[in-house]
Coordinates of C-alpha atoms in Angstrom, one line a residue:
X141 CA -9.6 -7.9 -33.2
X142 CA -10.2 -7.6 -29.5
X143 CA -7.6 -10.3 -28.9
X144 CA -5.0 -8.6 -31.0
X145 CA -5.5 -5.2 -29.4
X146 CA -5.3 -6.7 -25.9
X147 CA -2.2 -8.7 -26.7
X148 CA -0.5 -5.6 -28.1
X149 CA -1.4 -3.6 -25.1
X150 CA 0.0 -6.3 -22.8
X151 CA 3.3 -6.3 -24.8
X152 CA 3.7 -2.5 -24.5
X153 CA 2.9 -2.6 -20.8
X154 CA 5.5 -5.3 -20.2
X155 CA 8.1 -3.3 -22.0
X156 CA 7.2 -0.3 -19.8
X157 CA 7.4 -2.5 -16.7
X158 CA 10.8 -3.8 -17.6
X159 CA 12.1 -0.2 -18.1
X160 CA 10.6 0.9 -14.7
X161 CA 12.1 -2.0 -12.9
X162 CA 15.6 -1.2 -14.1
X163 CA 15.4 2.4 -12.8
X164 CA 17.6 3.4 -9.9
X165 CA 16.3 4.9 -6.6
X166 CA 16.8 8.6 -6.2
X167 CA 19.1 9.9 -3.5
X168 CA 17.1 10.3 -0.2
X169 CA 16.2 14.0 0.2
X170 CA 14.7 16.1 3.0
X171 CA 15.3 15.1 6.6
X172 CA 14.3 11.5 7.0
X173 CA 13.7 9.9 10.4
X174 CA 16.8 8.7 12.3
X175 CA 19.0 10.6 9.9
X176 CA 22.2 12.4 10.7
X177 CA 22.5 16.1 9.7
X178 CA 24.9 19.0 9.9
X179 CA 25.1 22.5 8.4
X180 CA 23.0 25.5 8.9
X181 CA 21.0 27.3 7.7
X182 CA 21.1 24.7 5.0
X183 CA 20.7 21.1 6.3
X184 CA 23.4 18.7 5.1
X185 CA 22.5 15.0 5.1
X186 CA 25.8 13.6 6.3
X187 CA 25.1 10.2 4.8
X188 CA 24.7 11.4 1.1
X189 CA 25.7 15.1 1.3
X190 CA 22.3 16.3 0.0
X191 CA 21.8 19.9 1.0
X192 CA 18.2 20.8 2.0
X193 CA 17.3 24.5 2.0
X194 CA 13.9 25.9 3.2
X195 CA 12.6 29.4 2.5
X196 CA 9.5 30.5 4.6
X197 CA 6.7 31.9 2.5
X198 CA 3.6 32.0 4.8
X199 CA 3.0 30.9 8.3
X200 CA -0.5 31.6 9.6
X201 CA -2.3 30.6 12.7
X202 CA -5.4 28.4 12.2
X203 CA -8.1 26.5 14.0
X204 CA -6.7 23.2 15.0
X205 CA -4.1 23.2 12.2
X206 CA -1.9 26.2 11.3
X207 CA -1.2 27.0 7.7
X208 CA 2.5 26.6 6.8
X209 CA 4.0 27.0 3.4
X210 CA 7.8 26.9 2.9
X211 CA 9.7 26.7 -0.4
X212 CA 12.3 24.0 -0.2
X213 CA 15.1 22.7 -2.3
X214 CA 17.3 19.6 -2.4
X215 CA 20.6 19.6 -4.1
X216 CA 20.7 16.0 -5.1
X217 CA 19.2 16.6 -8.6
X218 CA 20.6 13.7 -10.6
X219 CA 20.0 9.9 -10.6
X220 CA 20.6 7.2 -13.2
X221 CA 17.7 5.5 -15.1
X222 CA 17.8 2.4 -17.3
X223 CA 19.3 -1.0 -17.3
X224 CA 22.7 -1.4 -15.6
X225 CA 25.5 -0.6 -18.0
X226 CA 23.2 1.4 -20.3
X227 CA 21.9 4.2 -18.1
X228 CA 21.2 7.9 -18.5
X229 CA 21.4 10.7 -16.0
X230 CA 17.9 11.9 -15.2
X231 CA 16.9 15.1 -13.3
X232 CA 14.5 14.9 -10.3
X233 CA 11.1 16.5 -10.6
X234 CA 11.2 20.3 -10.6
X235 CA 15.0 20.2 -10.5
X236 CA 15.0 19.8 -6.7
X237 CA 12.3 22.2 -5.8
X238 CA 9.1 21.0 -4.1
X239 CA 6.0 21.4 -6.3
X240 CA 3.1 23.7 -5.4
X241 CA 0.9 21.2 -3.7
X242 CA 3.8 19.2 -2.4
X243 CA 5.0 22.1 -0.2
X244 CA 1.7 22.0 1.7
X245 CA 0.5 18.4 1.7
X246 CA 2.9 16.3 -0.4
X247 CA 2.1 14.0 -3.2
X248 CA 1.9 10.2 -4.0
X249 CA 3.7 8.1 -6.6
X250 CA 3.3 4.5 -7.6
X251 CA 4.4 2.0 -10.2
X252 CA 1.9 0.7 -12.7
X253 CA 2.5 -2.6 -14.6
X254 CA 0.1 -4.9 -16.5
X255 CA -0.1 -8.6 -17.3
X256 CA -2.6 -10.6 -19.3
X257 CA -5.3 -12.9 -18.2
X258 CA -7.7 -15.1 -20.1
X259 CA -11.3 -13.9 -20.6
X260 CA -12.4 -16.8 -22.8
X261 CA -10.7 -20.1 -23.6
X262 CA -12.6 -20.5 -27.0
X263 CA -12.4 -18.3 -28.8
X264 CA -9.4 -17.2 -26.8
X265 CA -9.6 -13.6 -25.6
X266 CA -7.3 -11.8 -23.3
X267 CA -8.0 -9.3 -20.5
X268 CA -5.7 -7.0 -18.5
X269 CA -4.6 -7.2 -14.9
X270 CA -3.4 -3.8 -13.7
X271 CA -0.8 -4.0 -10.9
X272 CA -0.1 -1.0 -8.7
X273 CA 2.9 -1.2 -6.4
X274 CA 5.9 0.8 -5.1
X275 CA 3.6 3.3 -3.4
X276 CA 5.5 6.3 -2.0
X277 CA 4.3 9.3 -0.1
X278 CA 6.5 12.4 -0.6
X279 CA 5.9 14.7 2.3
X280 CA 6.0 18.5 2.4
X281 CA 9.7 18.4 3.5
X282 CA 10.7 16.3 0.5
X283 CA 11.1 13.0 2.4
X284 CA 9.9 9.9 0.6
X285 CA 8.0 7.3 2.7
X286 CA 7.6 3.8 1.1
X287 CA 4.7 1.4 1.7
X288 CA 4.6 -2.4 1.0
X289 CA 1.4 -2.2 -0.9
X290 CA 0.5 -4.3 -4.0
X291 CA -3.0 -3.9 -5.3
X292 CA -4.5 -4.9 -8.6
X293 CA -7.6 -4.7 -10.9
X294 CA -8.3 -8.0 -12.7
X295 CA -10.5 -7.5 -15.8
X296 CA -11.0 -11.3 -16.2
X297 CA -12.4 -11.9 -12.7
X298 CA -13.8 -8.4 -12.0
X299 CA -11.9 -8.3 -8.7
X300 CA -10.3 -5.1 -7.5
X301 CA -8.1 -5.2 -4.4
X302 CA -7.1 -2.7 -1.8
X303 CA -4.7 -2.6 1.1
X304 CA -3.3 -0.7 4.0
X305 CA 0.3 -0.5 5.2
X306 CA 2.5 1.4 7.6
X307 CA 5.8 3.0 6.5
X308 CA 8.7 1.2 7.9
X309 CA 10.9 4.3 8.3
X310 CA 9.6 5.5 11.6
X311 CA 7.7 8.4 10.2
X312 CA 4.3 7.1 11.5
X313 CA 2.6 7.4 8.2
X314 CA 0.2 4.8 6.9
X315 CA -1.5 4.5 3.6
X316 CA -4.7 2.9 2.2
X317 CA -4.6 2.3 -1.6
X318 CA -6.8 0.7 -4.2
X319 CA -6.7 -0.1 -7.9
X320 CA -8.7 2.9 -8.9
X321 CA -5.9 3.9 -8.5
X322 CA -6.4 6.1 -5.4
X323 CA -4.7 6.4 -2.1
X324 CA -5.1 8.2 1.2
X325 CA -2.3 8.9 3.7
X326 CA -2.8 9.0 7.5
X327 CA -0.4 10.5 10.0
X328 CA 0.2 9.1 13.4
X329 CA -1.9 11.9 14.8
X330 CA -4.9 10.9 12.7
X331 CA -4.5 13.6 10.1
X332 CA -6.1 12.5 6.8
X333 CA -4.0 13.5 3.8
X334 CA -5.7 13.5 0.4
X335 CA -2.6 14.2 -1.7
X336 CA -2.6 14.2 -5.5
X337 CA -1.3 11.2 -7.4
X338 CA 1.8 11.5 -9.7
X339 CA 1.5 15.3 -9.5
X340 CA 3.2 17.7 -7.2
X341 CA 1.1 20.6 -8.2
X342 CA -2.5 19.5 -8.2
X343 CA -5.6 19.8 -6.0
X344 CA -5.8 18.2 -2.6
X345 CA -6.7 18.6 1.0
X346 CA -5.7 17.6 4.5
X347 CA -8.2 17.1 7.4
X348 CA -7.0 17.0 11.0
X349 CA -8.5 14.7 13.7
X350 CA -11.2 17.2 14.6
X351 CA -12.4 17.8 11.0
X352 CA -10.6 21.1 10.3
X353 CA -9.4 21.3 6.7
X354 CA -6.8 23.0 4.6
X355 CA -7.6 22.7 0.9
X356 CA -5.9 23.4 -2.4
X357 CA -8.1 24.1 -5.4
X358 CA -7.5 24.6 -9.0
X359 CA -5.7 27.9 -9.8
X360 CA -3.3 27.4 -6.9
X361 CA -5.6 28.8 -4.2
X362 CA -4.9 27.6 -0.7
X363 CA -7.7 27.9 1.9
X364 CA -6.8 27.6 5.6
X365 CA -8.9 26.1 8.4
X366 CA -10.5 29.6 9.0
X367 CA -11.9 29.7 5.5
X368 CA -9.7 32.4 4.3
X369 CA -7.4 32.4 1.3
X370 CA -4.0 31.9 2.9
X371 CA -2.0 31.9 -0.3
X372 CA -2.5 32.1 -4.1
X373 CA 0.1 30.6 -6.4
X374 CA 0.3 31.8 -10.0
X375 CA 2.7 31.7 -12.9
X376 CA 5.6 29.4 -13.4
X377 CA 8.8 28.8 -15.3
X378 CA 10.1 30.5 -17.4
X379 CA 8.0 33.4 -16.0
X380 CA 8.1 34.3 -12.3
X381 CA 6.2 32.0 -10.0
X382 CA 4.2 34.2 -7.6
X383 CA 3.1 33.4 -4.1
X384 CA 0.6 36.1 -3.0
X385 CA -1.2 36.6 0.3
X386 CA -2.9 39.4 2.4
X387 CA -0.4 41.0 4.8
X388 CA -1.6 42.2 8.3
X389 CA -1.8 45.7 6.9
X390 CA -4.4 44.5 4.4
X391 CA -2.1 45.0 1.4
X392 CA -1.1 42.2 -0.9
X393 CA 2.3 40.7 -0.2
X394 CA 4.1 38.6 -2.8
X395 CA 7.0 36.2 -2.8
X396 CA 8.4 35.9 -6.3
X397 CA 10.5 33.0 -7.7
X398 CA 12.5 34.1 -10.8
X399 CA 14.1 31.9 -13.4
X400 CA 17.0 32.1 -15.8
X401 CA 17.3 30.0 -18.9
X402 CA 20.5 27.8 -18.9
X403 CA 21.8 25.1 -21.2
X404 CA 22.0 22.0 -18.9
X405 CA 24.7 19.6 -19.9
X406 CA 26.3 17.1 -17.5
X407 CA 29.9 15.9 -17.8
X408 CA 30.4 13.4 -15.0
X409 CA 32.2 10.7 -17.1
X410 CA 30.9 7.6 -15.3
X411 CA 31.1 4.5 -17.5
X412 CA 27.7 3.1 -18.5
X413 CA 25.8 6.3 -17.6
X414 CA 25.1 8.6 -20.6
X415 CA 25.3 12.3 -20.1
X416 CA 22.2 14.6 -20.1
X417 CA 21.8 17.4 -22.5
X418 CA 22.5 19.9 -23.9
X419 CA 19.0 21.0 -23.1
X420 CA 17.5 24.5 -22.5
X421 CA 16.1 24.6 -18.9
X422 CA 14.7 27.3 -16.8
X423 CA 16.4 27.1 -13.3
X424 CA 15.5 29.1 -10.3
X425 CA 17.8 32.2 -10.1
X426 CA 16.2 34.1 -7.2
X427 CA 13.4 34.1 -4.6
X428 CA 12.4 37.7 -3.8
X429 CA 10.7 38.3 -0.4
X430 CA 8.0 40.9 0.1
X431 CA 10.5 43.4 1.7
X432 CA 12.7 43.2 -1.4
X433 CA 15.4 41.1 0.1
X434 CA 16.2 37.9 -1.8
X435 CA 17.9 34.5 -2.1
X436 CA 20.1 34.2 -5.2
X437 CA 21.0 30.9 -6.7
X438 CA 24.0 30.1 -9.0
X439 CA 24.8 26.8 -10.6
X440 CA 28.0 24.8 -11.4
X441 CA 29.4 25.5 -14.9
X442 CA 29.7 22.5 -17.1
X443 CA 33.4 21.5 -17.2
X444 CA 35.4 22.8 -20.2
X445 CA 36.0 19.3 -21.4
X446 CA 32.4 18.9 -22.4
X447 CA 32.8 21.5 -25.2
X448 CA 29.3 22.8 -24.5
X449 CA 28.1 25.8 -26.4
X450 CA 25.1 27.6 -24.8
X451 CA 21.9 27.1 -26.8
X452 CA 20.1 30.1 -28.3
X453 CA 18.3 32.0 -25.6
X454 CA 20.3 30.6 -22.7
X455 CA 23.0 32.2 -20.7
X456 CA 25.6 29.5 -20.1
X457 CA 26.2 25.7 -19.8
X458 CA 25.7 24.3 -16.3
X459 CA 25.4 20.9 -14.7
X460 CA 22.3 22.1 -12.6
X461 CA 24.2 21.3 -9.4
X462 CA 23.9 24.2 -7.0
X463 CA 27.1 26.3 -6.8
X464 CA 26.0 29.1 -4.3
X465 CA 23.1 30.5 -2.4
X466 CA 23.3 34.2 -1.4
X467 CA 21.0 34.8 1.6
X468 CA 18.9 37.8 2.3
X469 CA 21.2 38.7 5.2
X470 CA 24.1 39.1 2.7
X471 CA 25.9 35.9 3.6
X472 CA 26.7 33.3 0.9
X473 CA 26.8 29.5 1.0
X474 CA 29.1 28.1 -1.7
X475 CA 29.4 24.5 -2.9
X476 CA 32.1 22.8 -4.8
X477 CA 32.3 19.2 -5.9
X478 CA 35.3 16.9 -6.2
X479 CA 36.3 13.2 -5.8
X480 CA 34.4 10.4 -7.5
X481 CA 33.7 11.3 -11.1
X482 CA 33.7 15.1 -11.2
X483 CA 32.3 15.0 -7.7
X484 CA 29.5 12.4 -8.1
X485 CA 29.0 8.7 -7.5
X486 CA 27.1 6.4 -9.8
X487 CA 23.9 6.7 -7.6
X488 CA 23.8 10.5 -8.0
X489 CA 25.2 11.2 -4.5
X490 CA 28.0 13.7 -4.0
X491 CA 31.6 12.4 -3.4
X492 CA 33.3 15.4 -1.8
X493 CA 31.4 18.5 -1.0
X494 CA 33.4 21.7 -0.1
X495 CA 31.0 24.1 1.6
X496 CA 32.0 27.6 2.3
X497 CA 30.0 29.7 4.7
X498 CA 30.5 33.0 6.5
X499 CA 32.2 31.1 9.4
X500 CA 34.7 29.3 7.1
X501 CA 35.1 26.2 5.0
X502 CA 33.6 22.8 5.7
X503 CA 34.7 19.7 3.8
X504 CA 32.5 16.6 3.6
X505 CA 34.4 13.7 2.0
X506 CA 32.5 10.4 1.4
X507 CA 34.0 6.9 0.7
X508 CA 31.7 4.2 -0.5
X509 CA 32.3 0.7 1.0
X510 CA 30.4 -2.5 0.3
X511 CA 26.8 -1.3 -0.3
X512 CA 25.1 0.1 1.6
X513 CA 28.1 1.0 3.8
X514 CA 29.8 4.4 3.5
X515 CA 32.1 6.7 5.5
X516 CA 31.9 10.5 5.7
X517 CA 34.8 12.6 7.0
X518 CA 33.8 16.1 8.1
X519 CA 36.5 18.7 8.4
X520 CA 35.4 21.9 10.2
X521 CA 36.8 25.4 9.6
X522 CA 39.3 24.8 12.5
X523 CA 40.6 21.6 10.7
X524 CA 39.1 19.3 13.3
X525 CA 37.8 16.1 11.8
X526 CA 34.8 13.9 12.6
X527 CA 34.6 10.4 11.0
X528 CA 31.1 9.0 10.6
X529 CA 30.3 5.5 9.4
X530 CA 26.9 4.7 7.8
X531 CA 24.8 1.7 6.8
X532 CA 22.6 3.3 4.1
X533 CA 21.4 6.6 5.6
X534 CA 21.8 5.4 9.2
X535 CA 24.8 6.3 11.3
X536 CA 26.6 3.5 13.1
X537 CA 29.7 5.1 14.5
X538 CA 31.1 8.6 15.0
X539 CA 34.6 9.6 16.1
X540 CA 35.4 13.2 16.9
X541 CA 39.0 14.4 16.9
X542 CA 40.8 17.5 17.9
X543 CA 42.7 18.0 14.6
X544 CA 43.0 15.2 12.1
X545 CA 42.6 11.4 12.7
X546 CA 46.2 11.5 13.8
X547 CA 45.3 14.0 16.5
X548 CA 43.5 13.5 19.8
X549 CA 40.4 11.3 19.8
X550 CA 37.8 13.2 21.9
X551 CA 34.8 10.9 21.7
X552 CA 33.4 7.7 20.1
X553 CA 29.7 7.1 19.7
X554 CA 28.5 3.7 18.5
X555 CA 24.9 3.6 17.3
X556 CA 23.3 0.2 16.8
X557 CA 19.8 -0.8 15.8
X558 CA 17.3 -3.5 16.7
X559 CA 19.4 -5.0 19.3
X560 CA 22.7 -5.5 17.3
X561 CA 25.8 -5.8 19.5
X562 CA 28.1 -2.8 19.6
X563 CA 30.1 -1.9 17.6
X564 CA 27.9 -2.7 14.6
X565 CA 29.5 -0.9 11.7
X566 CA 29.2 -3.9 9.4
X567 CA 25.7 -4.9 10.4
X568 CA 22.9 -4.3 7.9
X569 CA 19.9 -2.4 9.2
X570 CA 16.5 -3.9 8.6
X571 CA 13.5 -1.6 8.8
X572 CA 11.4 -0.9 10.9
X573 CA 13.8 0.4 13.6
X574 CA 12.4 -0.8 16.9
X575 CA 15.4 -0.1 19.0
X576 CA 18.3 2.5 18.8
X577 CA 21.2 2.1 21.2
X578 CA 24.0 4.7 21.6
X579 CA 27.2 4.0 23.5
X580 CA 29.3 7.0 24.2
X581 CA 33.0 6.4 25.0
X582 CA 35.4 9.0 26.3
X583 CA 39.0 7.8 25.6
X584 CA 40.6 10.2 28.0
X585 CA 38.5 9.1 30.9
X586 CA 39.9 5.6 31.4
X587 CA 37.6 4.2 28.7
X588 CA 34.4 5.2 30.5
X589 CA 31.2 4.6 28.6
X590 CA 27.6 5.7 28.9
X591 CA 24.5 4.3 27.1
X592 CA 21.2 5.7 25.8
X593 CA 18.8 3.0 24.8
X594 CA 15.5 3.9 23.0
X595 CA 12.7 1.6 21.9
X596 CA 10.1 2.4 19.3
X597 CA 6.8 0.9 18.1
X598 CA 5.9 0.2 14.4
X599 CA 4.8 3.9 14.0
X600 CA 8.3 5.1 15.0
X601 CA 6.9 6.4 18.4
X602 CA 9.2 6.1 21.3
X603 CA 7.9 3.7 24.0
X604 CA 10.9 3.5 26.3
X605 CA 14.3 5.2 27.0
X606 CA 16.9 3.8 29.4
X607 CA 19.7 6.1 30.4
X608 CA 22.9 4.5 31.8
X609 CA 25.7 6.4 33.6
X610 CA 29.4 6.2 32.7
X611 CA 31.2 3.1 33.8
X612 CA 34.7 1.8 33.4
X613 CA 35.0 -0.6 30.4
X614 CA 31.3 -0.3 29.7
X615 CA 28.1 1.5 30.9
X616 CA 26.7 1.0 34.3
X617 CA 24.4 -2.1 34.3
X618 CA 21.6 -0.3 36.2
X619 CA 20.0 2.6 34.5
X620 CA 20.0 6.1 36.1
X621 CA 16.5 6.7 34.7
X622 CA 13.9 4.8 32.8
X623 CA 11.1 6.5 30.9
X624 CA 8.1 4.4 29.8
X625 CA 5.4 5.6 27.4
X626 CA 2.2 3.8 26.6
X627 CA -0.3 4.9 23.9
X628 CA -4.0 5.1 24.0
X629 CA -6.0 2.7 21.8
X630 CA -8.1 5.0 19.7
X631 CA -9.8 4.8 16.3
X632 CA -9.6 6.9 13.2
X633 CA -5.9 6.2 12.7
X634 CA -4.9 8.1 15.9
X635 CA -1.9 6.2 17.3
X636 CA 0.3 8.9 18.9
X637 CA -1.7 9.9 21.9
X638 CA 0.1 8.9 25.1
X639 CA -1.9 7.0 27.7
X640 CA 0.8 7.3 30.3
X641 CA 4.3 8.7 30.7
X642 CA 6.2 7.2 33.7
X643 CA 9.7 8.0 34.9
X644 CA 11.4 5.5 37.1
X645 CA 14.8 5.2 38.8
X646 CA 17.2 2.3 38.4
X647 CA 15.4 0.3 41.0
X648 CA 12.1 0.6 39.2
X649 CA 10.5 3.0 41.6
X650 CA 8.2 5.5 40.0
X651 CA 9.3 9.0 40.5
X652 CA 6.8 10.8 38.2
X653 CA 3.8 9.8 36.1
X654 CA 1.2 11.5 34.0
X655 CA -1.9 9.7 32.6
X656 CA -4.3 10.8 30.0
X657 CA -8.0 9.9 29.2
X658 CA -9.3 10.9 25.7
X659 CA -12.7 11.8 24.2
X660 CA -14.8 11.5 27.3
X661 CA -18.2 13.1 26.8
X662 CA -19.6 14.6 23.7
X663 CA -18.0 17.7 22.1
X664 CA -20.2 20.8 22.0
X665 CA -21.6 21.4 18.5
X666 CA -20.7 24.5 16.5
X667 CA -22.5 25.8 13.5
X668 CA -21.5 27.6 10.3
X669 CA -17.9 26.8 10.8
X670 CA -15.8 27.1 7.6
X671 CA -13.5 24.4 6.4
X672 CA -14.9 21.9 8.9
X673 CA -16.4 18.4 8.5
X674 CA -18.2 16.2 11.0
X675 CA -16.1 13.5 12.7
X676 CA -17.5 10.4 14.2
X677 CA -15.5 8.2 16.6
X678 CA -12.1 9.1 18.1
X679 CA -10.7 12.6 18.1
X680 CA -7.7 12.2 20.4
X681 CA -8.6 15.1 22.6
X682 CA -7.3 14.7 26.2
X683 CA -10.3 15.2 28.5
X684 CA -8.6 14.1 31.8
X685 CA -5.0 14.6 32.7
X686 CA -3.6 13.3 36.0
X687 CA -0.2 14.0 37.5
X688 CA 1.1 11.7 40.3
X689 CA 1.9 13.4 43.6
X690 CA 2.9 10.4 45.6
X691 CA 1.6 6.9 46.2
X692 CA -1.8 6.8 44.6
X693 CA -2.5 10.5 44.9
X694 CA -3.0 12.4 41.7
X695 CA -3.7 16.0 40.8
X696 CA -6.5 16.0 38.2
X697 CA -7.6 18.5 35.6
X698 CA -10.4 18.0 33.0
X699 CA -11.1 19.6 29.7
X700 CA -14.1 19.8 27.4
X701 CA -14.1 20.7 23.7
X702 CA -16.0 22.1 20.8
X703 CA -16.4 19.8 17.9
X704 CA -13.5 21.7 16.2
X705 CA -11.1 20.5 18.8
X706 CA -10.9 23.9 20.5
X707 CA -11.1 23.9 24.3
X708 CA -14.5 24.8 25.6
X709 CA -13.9 24.6 29.4
X710 CA -10.8 23.7 31.4
X711 CA -11.1 22.7 35.1
X712 CA -7.8 23.0 36.9
X713 CA -6.6 20.8 39.8
X714 CA -8.2 23.2 42.3
X715 CA -11.6 23.0 40.6
X716 CA -11.4 26.5 38.9
X717 CA -13.2 26.5 35.6
X718 CA -12.1 28.6 32.6
X719 CA -14.7 28.9 29.8
X720 CA -14.1 29.7 26.2
X721 CA -17.3 31.1 24.8
X722 CA -18.7 29.9 21.4
X723 CA -18.0 33.3 19.9
X724 CA -14.2 32.6 20.2
X725 CA -14.0 29.0 19.1
X726 CA -13.4 29.8 15.4
X727 CA -10.5 32.1 16.3
X728 CA -8.4 29.4 18.0

């Protein structure tokens, strides 16, 4: 009986794994590192035409870490799932809106598959091996960060594995995961993020490098580093979702997210991808701010050809793609989709986006080449055109024209990665990005070119920038300026603290330099501090800062700290001491 049950479980799990493996990747949202963006106040990802909109809810000063909570929305709401040729359109989580917890600390996803192992040869009994892979941290801006982690729990051997990996996208995040499953994310500054798994609206906490914490408890209560309730989130679709906090006047202020019930039915007409709906869905219709002003959202009607009749209790049939956002100031951002199949490609990205703003109409037209290459043509309200070539989400060439491509070419910028020779429009980009080179060419200046060359470490932190002046037929061979950055070797996952910043001329002569020493001495102990935990080891607090005057002469200032990371004393270059009494340490 045990054997039969385990075998059945394995078969079911394998079927699930096959389905998960055939799913397509969602369109990249948010503002990923090294991306190219336009627009305003919405942010348009020029590689895939996703529109990212942020709405501030609460920004509050804290001790060590401020409390920041913004609502955010991404317009790329559809992606295909299933085996190629037999797929279905699937909406993203929360129809493009960040979840309650996600908007503060993010959340973590992973893939779970199982295989069988042999417990006993005779009589034969099977056990389960749980595999956890495809780990992704979705940050508070909606940007996914992937980690090459593969951990497992083997019932037959009793072995559970764990692992640590750094994201290759230049974000600086690293993750430790085990087969619990559980995972912890670390930022390059040493921030420890205990984000929820597979849930964008669950409890969690984030701890900065000095032990100051922001926590999210059940009931949607957010507590800041000062121990005060910074925000309380209640309700949800189809009822209003309320974000309440105490205003400076002492009164309760509320941001309210309202919903309208629609019949969601797609009609994209892409062969091999089945349409979604009709399904009754509550979509965000407005976000009302404490002063009564609001953001109002409208959605693209389902095309007439779909013959969609609104379901009972809904207002109309829509595709759930955003059609307009009316801003509190009175201006409106309008979106229309065309090209491709009813304005969409098979990966869920937009084909042609016509974006109308108070300053005129912008047209973003994408052409897909051999994957992952694509081209975006941007036409501004004055009918000037910019042509941008991409490899995936990374820009490789930009040509700006006065008028159309038949007009005057004003500038060409070739951007290459990891040492690829320019131009590199057909060169695939392999992560991590360790070098990014931009060559700027001015056609009307006898072909003169300048160059900016930046180098990065595995955490996406810049270690060097070389700036070359314009030269005929190519950049000057000797840089005008070279900036070199080294980083301190610290513990507790702190990797972003500079040890030295040096500026040199083309001859290699140092013109300016600042050096840093961290964590000298013992921080002063505080007591009764809310939302604070003890930290052992590195904190990344600069205790000595030296600025080069000339030769080997430096101006030096020193700093001491409370254990919260707040400055206790600061001694300037003239020896004058400024003291922050203990009574103030909790207020900063």
